[in-house]
Amino acid sequence: MTDWPIFDRTSKTFPLYSRANVGEIFPDPISPLNASAGFQANLEPGWQDAFVACKVWNHDLYDTSVDRNVLPAFGSYLYINMSLMRLFGIRVPGMGAEAVDLQYFGDMPGIPSYESEKRDFDDDPAFSEKAGQWLMEEVLLAKDLAAYDADRAEVQRIRAARPDLAALTDHELAERLTSFADVQRRFFQHHIESSLKSGVGLGAISQIAAAVGKPELGLTLVSGIGDVDSAGPSNGLWDLSRKARKAAVAVLFDQGVSGLYERLTASSEPDVAEFREALDAFLAEWDFRGPAEWELRALTWSLKPELALHTVDRMRGVGDDEAPSVKNAQRASDREAATKTMRELLAGDEEAAGQFEVALQAAALWLRGRERSRTTSAMLVHELRLPALELGRRGVAAGHLDDAKQIFMLFADELPAYLADPGSFTQTLRDREKSYLELFDYEPPFVVVGEAPPLSEWKRRSDKTHTKALAGQVIQGVSGCTGVTRGRARVLIDPNDPSALEAGDILVAPITDPSWTPLFVAAAAVVVDVGAPFSHAAIVSRELGIPCVVSATDATGRIPDGALIEVDGTAATVTIVEV
């Protein structure tokens, strides 16, 4: 595998692909090493295993004419095969393709209908019966996350046993980099299973709420459930922001985030030492977290502490009443009130009331499971990142690489040749890195049907123009979390520079992954260009208790930065109040 940029073949049997959901966790093009030894290489088989484990089909259903059935890359941007996702919905009793579309696409226009691609073998009573058994036993009646807790314990053992990478030979580093494939495949299988299960639970709750005439309660019933792993960093950064208010620490923050970590290290003030100890503990626990953290090449909080310190800097100006725990408690109270309302409405129907209780428990359990498995998998990704970076540093020291991150331009099957003669790869990796960075300017099509268009037909971000919305105009989206609020729009394209976000501002983003989560704490609401009720922005907003509108098409382009806007998470609208 050395074709670059990566352009996998498309399936004629399962022809619909989308950036939906995968664009949140993988917003950027994938690097060659990550595609061949990390994320794509292991998520593809893990995802295939997950579908089979859900009993919707066997491995013989997959299209053997293509290398990647579920997770191909076009122009090195990853896509999900939505034909397979829809088929999953068709074969799970009570679900359907429409429910899958709602979870992944929201109200996104221009999505081909399921009927336009329907296959003769889609409806299979035998597999639907098996899937129904899976639905009952492994989704609705599940009581705990024992398998996911076991995965977490396993990755923590791996992290605790991490050797001194500087003491390893080059061959030992390469061996460590490629030694976790089986574990990662299993972790990814569990992550996809929990994602599918949480989709089923969320869909069931929404259907029951709609059936009793209270569709608006669907999201409230799964808000503030607590113990959601992706909200953990927000709580940790919040605690650091309270410590950063102490005078000696605040003085160092006031001098700017650039060089702040070094100033914290050099200070002998007791309050600064206490803060630094807490910061180091936080960075040790969340060392793998950062922008686009699934990409091996990405810098995480431990590798670049300024990324976390930027967020602490903005949080320290936020009042105590905006604490994540306070917001979560309010959402938990809203959830309890909604649950009480639903129970009253279903009191006369014993069967429906029982179905509601089962669905409610399953929705909360699998939303937790999804975020737990996601975090566990990201932890293991970091264990591949670190030995690769050590190899990269050695390449720079020996004069073979211009930058340590050029090591990620290698494909896995090139590692032996690189170790034997690294100098022979210098120009190749330099050229690949140049083209890789150029890919960031391409805007991948949100949906691909049939053949993926060549890069020459893709839009360029640098050429894109937007028509700014005027006062009084409304952008319609999809509800991610209920509630209404007004504030100044802060349009951020990535989480690396959170300096523009002040307390009470409304975060307007193209798409979010876990690295964005701490910014939600200071935000009064969140608006995202793409997404659905199942997406990251919606889940975290429901935990932190802030209104959220997803699938607000081109919101980052249409909403002027600094405009006064009103976000109605219940009606899923964003109104431009004042430009």
PDB file of C-alpha atoms in Angstrom, residues 13 52 123 130 164 186 208 216 252 308 314 319 326 377 401 407 439 509 558:
ATOM      1  CA  THR A  13     -23.172  -3.116  -4.452  1.00  0.00           C
ATOM      2  CA  VAL A  52     -21.520  -9.515  12.259  1.00  0.00           C
ATOM      3  CA  ASP A 123     -34.971  -7.840   3.433  1.00  0.00           C
ATOM      4  CA  LYS A 130     -31.353 -13.000  14.707  1.00  0.00           C
ATOM      5  CA  ASP A 164      11.167   4.156  28.133  1.00  0.00           C
ATOM      6  CA  ARG A 186     -11.235  -5.481  19.132  1.00  0.00           C
ATOM      7  CA  ILE A 208     -42.069   6.562  22.148  1.00  0.00           C
ATOM      8  CA  GLU A 216     -39.632  17.464  22.114  1.00  0.00           C
ATOM      9  CA  LEU A 252       1.611  34.104  34.951  1.00  0.00           C
ATOM     10  CA  ALA A 308      -5.077  22.808  27.226  1.00  0.00           C
ATOM     11  CA  ARG A 314     -10.664  31.323  28.902  1.00  0.00           C
ATOM     12  CA  GLY A 319     -18.346  32.450  36.923  1.00  0.00           C
ATOM     13  CA  VAL A 326     -24.066  22.856  37.881  1.00  0.00           C
ATOM     14  CA  SER A 377      -9.717   3.477  21.627  1.00  0.00           C
ATOM     15  CA  LEU A 401      13.917  14.086   8.147  1.00  0.00           C
ATOM     16  CA  ILE A 407       7.625   9.892   9.850  1.00  0.00           C
ATOM     17  CA  LEU A 439      -4.993  18.277   0.891  1.00  0.00           C
ATOM     18  CA  ALA A 509     -18.119  25.436  14.537  1.00  0.00           C
ATOM     19  CA  ARG A 558     -23.236  32.610   7.008  1.00  0.00           C
TER      20      ARG A 558
END
